[in-house]
Coordinates of C-alpha atoms and ligand atoms in Angstrom, one line a residue:
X214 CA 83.8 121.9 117.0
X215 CA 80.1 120.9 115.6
X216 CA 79.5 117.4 115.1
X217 CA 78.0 116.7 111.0
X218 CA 74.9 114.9 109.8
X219 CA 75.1 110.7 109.2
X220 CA 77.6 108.1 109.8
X221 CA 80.5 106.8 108.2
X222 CA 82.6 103.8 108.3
X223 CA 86.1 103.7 107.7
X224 CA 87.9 100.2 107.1
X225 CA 91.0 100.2 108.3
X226 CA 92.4 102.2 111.0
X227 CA 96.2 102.4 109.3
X228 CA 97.6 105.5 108.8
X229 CA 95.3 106.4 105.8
X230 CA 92.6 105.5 107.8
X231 CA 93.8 107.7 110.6
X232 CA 93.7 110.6 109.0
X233 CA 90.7 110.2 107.0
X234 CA 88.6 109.9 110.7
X235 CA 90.8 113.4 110.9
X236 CA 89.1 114.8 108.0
X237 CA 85.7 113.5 109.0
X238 CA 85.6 115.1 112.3
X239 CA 82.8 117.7 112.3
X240 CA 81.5 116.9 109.1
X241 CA 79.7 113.6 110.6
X242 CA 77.7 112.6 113.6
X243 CA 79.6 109.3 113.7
X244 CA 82.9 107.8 113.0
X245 CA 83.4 104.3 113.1
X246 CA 87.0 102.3 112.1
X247 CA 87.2 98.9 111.7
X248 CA 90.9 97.7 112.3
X249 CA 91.8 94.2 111.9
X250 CA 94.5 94.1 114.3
X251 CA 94.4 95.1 118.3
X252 CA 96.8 98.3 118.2
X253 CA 99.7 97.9 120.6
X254 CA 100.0 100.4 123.4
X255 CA 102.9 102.1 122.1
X256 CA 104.4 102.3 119.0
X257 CA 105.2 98.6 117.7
X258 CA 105.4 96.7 114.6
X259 CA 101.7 95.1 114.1
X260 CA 100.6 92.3 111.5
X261 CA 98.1 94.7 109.9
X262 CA 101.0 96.7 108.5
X263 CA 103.7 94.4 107.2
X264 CA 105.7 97.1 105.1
X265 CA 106.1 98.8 108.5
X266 CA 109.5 96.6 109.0
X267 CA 111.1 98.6 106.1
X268 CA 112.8 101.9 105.8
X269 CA 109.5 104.8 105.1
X270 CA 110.5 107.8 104.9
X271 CA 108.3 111.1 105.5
X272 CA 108.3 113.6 102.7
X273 CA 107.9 117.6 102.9
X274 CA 104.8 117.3 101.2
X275 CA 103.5 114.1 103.3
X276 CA 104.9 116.6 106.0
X277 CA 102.9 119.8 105.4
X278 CA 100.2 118.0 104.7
X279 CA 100.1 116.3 108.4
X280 CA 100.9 119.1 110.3
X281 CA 97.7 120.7 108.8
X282 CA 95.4 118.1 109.7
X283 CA 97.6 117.3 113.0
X284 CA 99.5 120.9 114.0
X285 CA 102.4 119.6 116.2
X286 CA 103.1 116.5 114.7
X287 CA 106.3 117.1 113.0
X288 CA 107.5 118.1 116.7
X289 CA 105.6 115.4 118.7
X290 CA 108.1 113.0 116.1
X291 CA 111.2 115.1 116.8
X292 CA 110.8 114.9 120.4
X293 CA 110.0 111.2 120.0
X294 CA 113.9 111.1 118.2
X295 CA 112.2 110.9 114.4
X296 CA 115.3 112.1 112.7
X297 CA 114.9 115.4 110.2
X298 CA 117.4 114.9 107.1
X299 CA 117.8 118.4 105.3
X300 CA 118.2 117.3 101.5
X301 CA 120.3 117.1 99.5
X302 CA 122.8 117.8 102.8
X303 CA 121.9 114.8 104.7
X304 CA 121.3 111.8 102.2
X305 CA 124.7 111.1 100.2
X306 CA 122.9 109.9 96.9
X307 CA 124.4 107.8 94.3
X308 CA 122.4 108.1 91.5
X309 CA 121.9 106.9 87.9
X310 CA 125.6 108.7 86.8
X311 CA 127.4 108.8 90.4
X312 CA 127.1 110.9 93.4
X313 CA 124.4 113.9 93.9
X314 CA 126.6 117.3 95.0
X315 CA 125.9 118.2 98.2
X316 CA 124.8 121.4 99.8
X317 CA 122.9 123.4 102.4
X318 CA 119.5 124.7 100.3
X319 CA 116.9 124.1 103.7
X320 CA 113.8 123.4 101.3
X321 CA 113.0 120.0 101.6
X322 CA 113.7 117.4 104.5
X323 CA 113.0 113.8 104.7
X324 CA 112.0 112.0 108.4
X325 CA 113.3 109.3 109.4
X326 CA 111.8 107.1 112.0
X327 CA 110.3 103.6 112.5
X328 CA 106.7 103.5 110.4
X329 CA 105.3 102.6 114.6
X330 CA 106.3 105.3 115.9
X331 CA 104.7 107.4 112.5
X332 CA 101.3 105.6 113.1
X333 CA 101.5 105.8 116.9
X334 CA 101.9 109.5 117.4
X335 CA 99.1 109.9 114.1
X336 CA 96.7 107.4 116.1
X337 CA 97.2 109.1 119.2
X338 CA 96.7 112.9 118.3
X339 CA 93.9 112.1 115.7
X340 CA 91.9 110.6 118.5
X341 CA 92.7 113.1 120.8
X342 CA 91.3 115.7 118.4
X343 CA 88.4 113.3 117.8
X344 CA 87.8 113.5 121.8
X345 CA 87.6 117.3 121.0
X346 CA 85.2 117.5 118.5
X347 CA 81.7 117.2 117.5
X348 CA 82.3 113.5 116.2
X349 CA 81.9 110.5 118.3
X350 CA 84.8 108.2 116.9
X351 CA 84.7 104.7 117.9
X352 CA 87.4 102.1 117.0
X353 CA 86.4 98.5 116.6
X354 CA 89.6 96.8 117.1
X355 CA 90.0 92.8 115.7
X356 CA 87.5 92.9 113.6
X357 CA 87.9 92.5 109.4
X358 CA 85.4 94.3 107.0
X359 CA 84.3 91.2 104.8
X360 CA 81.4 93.1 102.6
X361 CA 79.7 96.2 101.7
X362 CA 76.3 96.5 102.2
X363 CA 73.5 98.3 99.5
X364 CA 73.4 98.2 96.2
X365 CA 74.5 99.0 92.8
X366 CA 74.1 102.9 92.7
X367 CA 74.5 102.9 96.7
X368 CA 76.4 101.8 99.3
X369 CA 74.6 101.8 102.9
X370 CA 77.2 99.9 105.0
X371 CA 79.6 97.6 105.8
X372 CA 79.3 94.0 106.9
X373 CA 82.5 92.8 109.4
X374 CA 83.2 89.9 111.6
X375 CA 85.0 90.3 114.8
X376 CA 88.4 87.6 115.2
X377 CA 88.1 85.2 117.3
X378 CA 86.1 81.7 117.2
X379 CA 82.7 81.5 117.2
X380 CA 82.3 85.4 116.7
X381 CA 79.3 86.0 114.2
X382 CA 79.2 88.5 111.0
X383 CA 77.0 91.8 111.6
X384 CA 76.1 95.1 109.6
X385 CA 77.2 98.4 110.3
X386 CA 75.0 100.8 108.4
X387 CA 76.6 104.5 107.3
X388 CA 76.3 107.1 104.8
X389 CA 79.3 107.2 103.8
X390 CA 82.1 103.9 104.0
X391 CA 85.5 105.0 103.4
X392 CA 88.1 101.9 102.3
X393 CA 91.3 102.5 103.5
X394 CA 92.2 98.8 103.9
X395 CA 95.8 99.9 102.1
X396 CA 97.4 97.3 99.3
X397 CA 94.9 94.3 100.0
X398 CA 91.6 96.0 99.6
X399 CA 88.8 94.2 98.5
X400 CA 86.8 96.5 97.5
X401 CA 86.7 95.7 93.5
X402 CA 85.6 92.3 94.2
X403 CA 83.0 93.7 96.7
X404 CA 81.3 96.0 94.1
X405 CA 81.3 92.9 91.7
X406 CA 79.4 91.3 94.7
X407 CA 76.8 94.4 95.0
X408 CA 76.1 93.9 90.7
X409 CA 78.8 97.1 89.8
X410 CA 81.7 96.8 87.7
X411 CA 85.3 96.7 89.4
X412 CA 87.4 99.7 88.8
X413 CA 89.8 99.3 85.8
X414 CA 93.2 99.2 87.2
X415 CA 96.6 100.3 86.3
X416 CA 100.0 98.4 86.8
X417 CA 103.3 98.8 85.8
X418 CA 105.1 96.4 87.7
X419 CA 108.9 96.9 87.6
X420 CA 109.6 94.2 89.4
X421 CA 111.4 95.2 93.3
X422 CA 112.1 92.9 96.1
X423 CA 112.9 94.9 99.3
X424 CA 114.6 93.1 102.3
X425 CA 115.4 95.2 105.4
X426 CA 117.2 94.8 108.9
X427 CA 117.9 97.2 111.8
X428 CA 121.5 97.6 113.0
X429 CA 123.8 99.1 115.0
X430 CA 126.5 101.1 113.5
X431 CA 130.2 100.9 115.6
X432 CA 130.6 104.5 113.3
X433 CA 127.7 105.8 112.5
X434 CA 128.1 108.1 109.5
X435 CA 126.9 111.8 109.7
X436 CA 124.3 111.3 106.8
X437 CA 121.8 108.5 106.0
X438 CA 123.2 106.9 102.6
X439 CA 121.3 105.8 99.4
X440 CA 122.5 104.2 96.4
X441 CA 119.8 104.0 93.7
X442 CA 119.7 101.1 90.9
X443 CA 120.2 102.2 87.3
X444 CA 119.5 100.6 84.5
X445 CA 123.6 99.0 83.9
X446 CA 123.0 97.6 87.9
X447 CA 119.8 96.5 89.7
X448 CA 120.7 96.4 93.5
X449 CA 120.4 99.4 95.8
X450 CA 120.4 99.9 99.4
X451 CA 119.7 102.7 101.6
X452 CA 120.5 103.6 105.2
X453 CA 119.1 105.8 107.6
X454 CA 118.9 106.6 111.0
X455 CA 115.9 106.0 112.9
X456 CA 114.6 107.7 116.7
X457 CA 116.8 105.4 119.0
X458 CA 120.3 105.7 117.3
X459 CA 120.0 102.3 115.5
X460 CA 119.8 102.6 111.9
X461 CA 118.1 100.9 109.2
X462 CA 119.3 99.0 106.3
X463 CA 116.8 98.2 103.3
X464 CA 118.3 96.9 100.0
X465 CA 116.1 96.1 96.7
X466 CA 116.6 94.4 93.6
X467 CA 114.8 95.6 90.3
X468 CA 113.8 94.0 87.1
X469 CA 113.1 90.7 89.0
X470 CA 116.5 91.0 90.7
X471 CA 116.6 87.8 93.8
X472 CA 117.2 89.9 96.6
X473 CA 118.2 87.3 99.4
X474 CA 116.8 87.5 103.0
X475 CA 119.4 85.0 104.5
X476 CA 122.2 86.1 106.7
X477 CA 125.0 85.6 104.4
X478 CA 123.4 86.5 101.0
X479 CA 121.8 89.6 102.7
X480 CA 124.7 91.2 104.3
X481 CA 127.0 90.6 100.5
X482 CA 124.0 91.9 98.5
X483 CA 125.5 95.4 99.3
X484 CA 129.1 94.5 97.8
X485 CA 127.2 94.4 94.7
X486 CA 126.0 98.4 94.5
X487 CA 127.0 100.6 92.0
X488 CA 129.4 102.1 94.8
X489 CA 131.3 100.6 97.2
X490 CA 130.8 102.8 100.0
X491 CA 127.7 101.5 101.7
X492 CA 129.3 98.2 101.8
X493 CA 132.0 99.4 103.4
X494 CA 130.3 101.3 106.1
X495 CA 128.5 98.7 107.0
X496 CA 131.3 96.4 108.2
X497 CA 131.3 95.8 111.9
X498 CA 127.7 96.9 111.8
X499 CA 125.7 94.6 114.4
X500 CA 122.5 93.3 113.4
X501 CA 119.4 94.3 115.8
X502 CA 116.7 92.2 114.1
X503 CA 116.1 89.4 111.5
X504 CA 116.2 90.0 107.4
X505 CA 112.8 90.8 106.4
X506 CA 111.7 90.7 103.0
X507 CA 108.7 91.8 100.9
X508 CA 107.4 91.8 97.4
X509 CA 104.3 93.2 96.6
X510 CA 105.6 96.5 95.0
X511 CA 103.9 97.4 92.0
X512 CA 102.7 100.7 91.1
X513 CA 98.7 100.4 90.9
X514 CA 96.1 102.3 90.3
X515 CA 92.4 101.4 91.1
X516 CA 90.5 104.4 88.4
X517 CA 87.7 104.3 90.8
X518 CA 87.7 108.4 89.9
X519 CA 86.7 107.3 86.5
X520 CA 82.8 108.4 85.5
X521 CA 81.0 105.8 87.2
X522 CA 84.3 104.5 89.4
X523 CA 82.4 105.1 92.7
X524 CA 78.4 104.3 93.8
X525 CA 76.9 107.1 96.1
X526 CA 78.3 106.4 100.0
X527 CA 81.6 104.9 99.1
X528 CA 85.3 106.7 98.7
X529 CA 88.9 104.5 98.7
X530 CA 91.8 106.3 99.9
X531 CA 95.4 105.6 100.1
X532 CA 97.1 102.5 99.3
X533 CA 93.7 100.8 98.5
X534 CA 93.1 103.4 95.4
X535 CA 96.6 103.5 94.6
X536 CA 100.1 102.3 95.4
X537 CA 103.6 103.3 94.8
X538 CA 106.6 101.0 93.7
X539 CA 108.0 102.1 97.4
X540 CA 111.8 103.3 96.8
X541 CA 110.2 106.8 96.0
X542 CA 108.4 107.1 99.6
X543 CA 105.7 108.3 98.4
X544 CA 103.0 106.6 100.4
X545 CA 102.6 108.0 103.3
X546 CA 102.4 111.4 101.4
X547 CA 99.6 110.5 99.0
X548 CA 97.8 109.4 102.2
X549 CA 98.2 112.9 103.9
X550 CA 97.4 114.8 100.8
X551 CA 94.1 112.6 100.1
X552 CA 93.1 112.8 103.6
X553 CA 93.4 116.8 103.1
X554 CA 91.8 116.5 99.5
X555 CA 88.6 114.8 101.3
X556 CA 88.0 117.4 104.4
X557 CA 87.8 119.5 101.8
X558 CA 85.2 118.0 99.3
X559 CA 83.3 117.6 102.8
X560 CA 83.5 121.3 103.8
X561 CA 80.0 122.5 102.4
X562 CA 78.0 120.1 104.3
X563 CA 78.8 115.8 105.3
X564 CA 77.9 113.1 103.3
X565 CA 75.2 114.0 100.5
X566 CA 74.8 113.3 97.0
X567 CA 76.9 113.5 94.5
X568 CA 79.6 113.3 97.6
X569 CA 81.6 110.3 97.2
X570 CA 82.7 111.2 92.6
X571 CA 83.5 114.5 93.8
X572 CA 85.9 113.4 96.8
X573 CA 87.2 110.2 94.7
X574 CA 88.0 112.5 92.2
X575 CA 90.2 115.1 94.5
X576 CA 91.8 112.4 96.3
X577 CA 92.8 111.0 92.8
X578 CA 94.0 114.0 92.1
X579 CA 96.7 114.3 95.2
X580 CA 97.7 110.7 93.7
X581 CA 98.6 112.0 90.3
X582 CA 102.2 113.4 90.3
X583 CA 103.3 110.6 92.5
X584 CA 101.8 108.2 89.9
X585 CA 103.1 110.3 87.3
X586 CA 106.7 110.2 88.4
X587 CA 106.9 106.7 89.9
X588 CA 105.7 105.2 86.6
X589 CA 107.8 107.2 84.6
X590 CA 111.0 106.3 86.4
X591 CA 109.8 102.9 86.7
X592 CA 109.2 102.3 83.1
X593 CA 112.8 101.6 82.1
X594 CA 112.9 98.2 84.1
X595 CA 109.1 97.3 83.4
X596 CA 108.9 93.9 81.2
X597 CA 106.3 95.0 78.2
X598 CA 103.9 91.9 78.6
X599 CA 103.4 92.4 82.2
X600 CA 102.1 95.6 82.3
X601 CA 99.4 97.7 80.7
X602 CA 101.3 100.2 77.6
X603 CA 102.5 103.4 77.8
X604 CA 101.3 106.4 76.3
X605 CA 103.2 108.9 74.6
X606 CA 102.9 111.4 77.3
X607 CA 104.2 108.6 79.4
X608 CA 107.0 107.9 77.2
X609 CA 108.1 110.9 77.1
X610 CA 108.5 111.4 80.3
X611 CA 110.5 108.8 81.1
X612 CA 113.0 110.2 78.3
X613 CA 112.7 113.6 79.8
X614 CA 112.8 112.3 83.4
X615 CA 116.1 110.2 82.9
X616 CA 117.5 113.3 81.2
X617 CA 116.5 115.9 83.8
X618 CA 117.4 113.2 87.1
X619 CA 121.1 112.9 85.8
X620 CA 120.9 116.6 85.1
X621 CA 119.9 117.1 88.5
X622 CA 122.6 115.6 90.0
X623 CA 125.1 118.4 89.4
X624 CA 123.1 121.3 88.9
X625 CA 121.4 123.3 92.0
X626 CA 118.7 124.8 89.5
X627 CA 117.4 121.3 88.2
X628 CA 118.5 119.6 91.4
X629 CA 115.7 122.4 93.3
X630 CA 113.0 121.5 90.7
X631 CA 113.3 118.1 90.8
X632 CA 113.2 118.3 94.8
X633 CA 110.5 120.2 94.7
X634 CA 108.6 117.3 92.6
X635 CA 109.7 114.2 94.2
X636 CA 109.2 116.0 97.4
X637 CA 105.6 116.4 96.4
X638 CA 105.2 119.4 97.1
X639 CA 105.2 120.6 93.5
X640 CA 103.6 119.0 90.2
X641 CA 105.7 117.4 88.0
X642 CA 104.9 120.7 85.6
X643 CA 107.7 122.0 87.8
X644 CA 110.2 120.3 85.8
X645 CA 109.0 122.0 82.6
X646 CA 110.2 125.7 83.7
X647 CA 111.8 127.4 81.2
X648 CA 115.4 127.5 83.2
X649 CA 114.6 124.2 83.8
X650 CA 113.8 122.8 80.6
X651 CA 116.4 124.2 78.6
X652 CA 119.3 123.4 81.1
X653 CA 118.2 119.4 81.2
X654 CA 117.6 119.9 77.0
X655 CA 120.2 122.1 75.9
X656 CA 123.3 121.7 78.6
X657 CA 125.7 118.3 77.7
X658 CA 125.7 115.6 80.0
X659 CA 127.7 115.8 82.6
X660 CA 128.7 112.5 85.1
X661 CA 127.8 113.1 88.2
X662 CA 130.8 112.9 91.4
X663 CA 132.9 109.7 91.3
X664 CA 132.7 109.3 95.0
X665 CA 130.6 110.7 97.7
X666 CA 131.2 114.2 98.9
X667 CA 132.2 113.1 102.5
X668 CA 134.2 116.9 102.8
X669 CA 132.8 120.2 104.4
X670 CA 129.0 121.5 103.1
X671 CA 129.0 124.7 101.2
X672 CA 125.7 126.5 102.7
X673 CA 123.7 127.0 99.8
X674 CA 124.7 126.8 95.9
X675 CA 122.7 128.5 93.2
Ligands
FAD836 C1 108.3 98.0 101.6 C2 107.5 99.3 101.6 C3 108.2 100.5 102.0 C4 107.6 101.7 101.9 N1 108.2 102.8 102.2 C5 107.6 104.0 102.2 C6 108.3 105.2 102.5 O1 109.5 105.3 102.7 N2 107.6 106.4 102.5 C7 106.2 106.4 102.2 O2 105.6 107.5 102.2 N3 105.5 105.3 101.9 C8 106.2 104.1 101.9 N4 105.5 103.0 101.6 C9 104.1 103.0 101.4 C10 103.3 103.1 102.7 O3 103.6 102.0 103.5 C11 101.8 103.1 102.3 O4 101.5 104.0 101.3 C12 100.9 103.4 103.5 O5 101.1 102.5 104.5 C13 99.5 103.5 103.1 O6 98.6 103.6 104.2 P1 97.2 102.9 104.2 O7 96.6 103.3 105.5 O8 96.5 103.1 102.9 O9 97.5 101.3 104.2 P2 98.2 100.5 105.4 O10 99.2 101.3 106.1 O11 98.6 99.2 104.8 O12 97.0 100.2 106.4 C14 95.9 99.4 106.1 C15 95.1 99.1 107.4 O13 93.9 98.4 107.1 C16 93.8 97.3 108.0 N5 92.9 96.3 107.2 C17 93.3 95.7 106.0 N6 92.2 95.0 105.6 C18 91.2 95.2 106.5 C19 89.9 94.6 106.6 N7 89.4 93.8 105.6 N8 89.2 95.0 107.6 C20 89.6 95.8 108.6 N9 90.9 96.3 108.6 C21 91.7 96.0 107.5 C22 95.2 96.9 108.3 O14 95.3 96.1 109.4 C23 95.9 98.2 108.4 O15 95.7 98.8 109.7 C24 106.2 101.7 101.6 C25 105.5 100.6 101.3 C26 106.2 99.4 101.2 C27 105.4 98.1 100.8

């Protein structure tokens, strides 16, 4: 592969960062990733990614989306043990009016694994391809970006300082800086610093606490498990397997809900789900790590695609532009999909004018269904003064949403749409097919099962 023209900078070498270095390869002469953290040698829980100690799941279209930048992934993680969970087969689901049916349709799979092992085996093959290729990738390792460097109209670089005592600040100069510093990004108040307005910005906060543990199950059920919150009950918990037969448990509260990270408060939060089930599978269950808890889980957006969002030489990707309230596991998709969004705004020529609107606006654009869906589901359990209004568009599809989710729950031909759109790898106009529309519209409610389908799996239902 032929190396580009100019540098780049990417800050933070997480999974978004990762994959953008994946993108850049041949389209610049010079990668270089600032990581806070020193990586582990193998795949291990680090500082830089605190979320990393909860359950992520990997969705089809986060899936598709890696194995085209990274062919082989998907069976690098299944030899590593990453668990593949054919859906709706493998997740019982209790959902906003009971238990999903459950069937054999092979579209759409979830992985399972421990977020390490997910960022180890992206790290490893997206230098390995770097090795390859044109592009000299270095990673400066313990080192924070603390500034860009330019102007208003441009950015030309990034100042860091290396950890450690004594270590002094220096500039790294590049033609294009990429911020993929995830949920704690500083970029807004660094434009502010170069004389250029921060990015509006988006919230609707609904309010989660998440609080996680890995255990060992003494009967390890056949399926992971998830039951959702709804708007009569604010606790849910879900419970999958991971790569070494140990399984993990996250629970989270809505609408401000306490969700308790003690022993005794965390292991009886489940007695109080809208089904008993998970409760009870989880007695004898032996814990393998401490509670962990974590709150920052708001959906926002950074509208740096807006006219104007972006100067010439920057882009923000992943979590920095935009972040996901995380029970939809939506992430680590957006990430893929915007990493894939900005190899292609670089594939008729590297950095150059007019570069870094055009890409902001594509990788924007791979955000928007998640955003879309995650705010609209989020919406009942938002309190009004917190976050910025809804529009009708918006309201209505929460109405519709709520309608078509419950709708789902029973019926294959709903149930596939809806897949296909919280899977990501279909926009939310999905849900608006005719077949669609009119059975969610027209059809009467119906509750969904009483108690999870535990029998035999019909292979497919249509
Ligand atoms: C509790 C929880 C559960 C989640 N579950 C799921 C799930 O099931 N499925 C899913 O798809 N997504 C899930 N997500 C979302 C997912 O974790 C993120 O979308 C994903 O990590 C975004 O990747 P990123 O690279 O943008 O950010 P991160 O993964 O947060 O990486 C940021 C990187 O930047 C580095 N860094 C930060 N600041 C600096 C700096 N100033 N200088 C240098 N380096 C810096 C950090 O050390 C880190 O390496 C979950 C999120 C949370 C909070």
């Amino acid at each position: 592969m032929d190396g580009g023209e100019g540098d780049a900078v990417v800050i933070g070498g997480g999974l978004a960062g990762m994959l953008v270095v994946r993108a850049l390869l041949g389209h610049v002469r010079k990668v270089t990733v600032v990581e806070r953290d020193r990586y582990p040698d193998g795949p291990a829980f680090r500082k830089g990614v605190p979320q990393a100690r909860h359950l992520h799941i990997l969705l089809t279209g986060g899936q598709e989306a890696l194995e085209e930048l990274l062919p082989g992934s998907g069976a690098e993680l299944a030899a590593a043990g990453a668990r593949r969970l054919d859906m709706p087969r493998d997740l019982l689901t209790c959902g906003l009016t009971g238990w999903q049916i459950r069937f054999h349709e092979g579209r759409h799979s979830l992985i399972s694994c421990t977020r390490p092992l997910l960022d180890h085996v992206v790290r490893t093959r997206v230098l390995a391809a770097a090795a390859a290729s044109g592009t000299a990738v270095e990673v400066v390792e313990a080192t924070d970006a603390v500034g860009l460097l330019g102007g208003p109209d441009r950015v030309t670089g990034v100042r860091v300082r290396p950890r450690g005592a004594g270590r002094q600040e220096r500039d790294m100069d590049a033609d294009l800086v990429v911020d993929a510093s995830g949920r704690a990004s500083r970029t807004p108040q660094w434009l502010e610093a170069l004389g250029r307005a921060a990015p509006a910005q988006e919230s609707v906060d609904p309010g989660l606490q998440y609080a996680s543990r890995v255990l060992r199950l003494p009967e390890p059920p056949g399926t992971g498990v998830y039951v959702q919150y709804r708007p009569d009950n604010p606790a849910a918990g879900g419970l999958l397997p991971l790569e070494d037969g140990t399984w993990i448990l996250t629970v989270s509260g809505i609408g401000g809900l306490d969700v308790p990270t003690d022993e005794g408060g965390f292991a009886e939060f489940t007695s109080g789900l809208a089904h008993p089930y998970l409760h009870e599978l989880l007695r004898g269950a032996e814990p393998l790590s401490p509670v962990i808890g974590f709150r920052d889980t708001s959906n926002r957006r950074r509208r740096y695609e807006a006219p104007g969002g972006v100067p010439e030489g920057l882009v923000v990707v992943g979590d920095a532009a935009c972040s996901f309230n995380p029970v939809y596991g939506q992430g680590m998709t957006v990430a893929a999909v915007g990493a894939l969004a900005l190899r292609d705004a670089l594939a008729d020529g590297g950095p150059r004018a007019g570069l870094a609107a055009r890409a902001q606006r594509a990788v924007a654009r791979a955000a928007d269904a998640a955003w879309l869906t995650a705010v609209g589901a989020d919406r009942p359990y938002v309190d009004a003064g917190q976050s910025s209004a809804p529009g009708l568009g918006e309201r209505f599809t929460s109405w519709y949403v709520e309608r078509l989710v419950a709708r789902a729950a029973v019926d294959p031909v709903v149930g596939s749409a809806f897949r296909d759109v919280v899977a990501l790898t279909a926009p939310p106009s999905r849900m608006l097919a005719p077949a669609v529309a009119l059975r969610t519209m027209l059809l009467r409610r119906r509750p969904a099962l009483a108690d999870p389908p535990l029998g035999p799996v019909p292979a497919t239902r249509r």
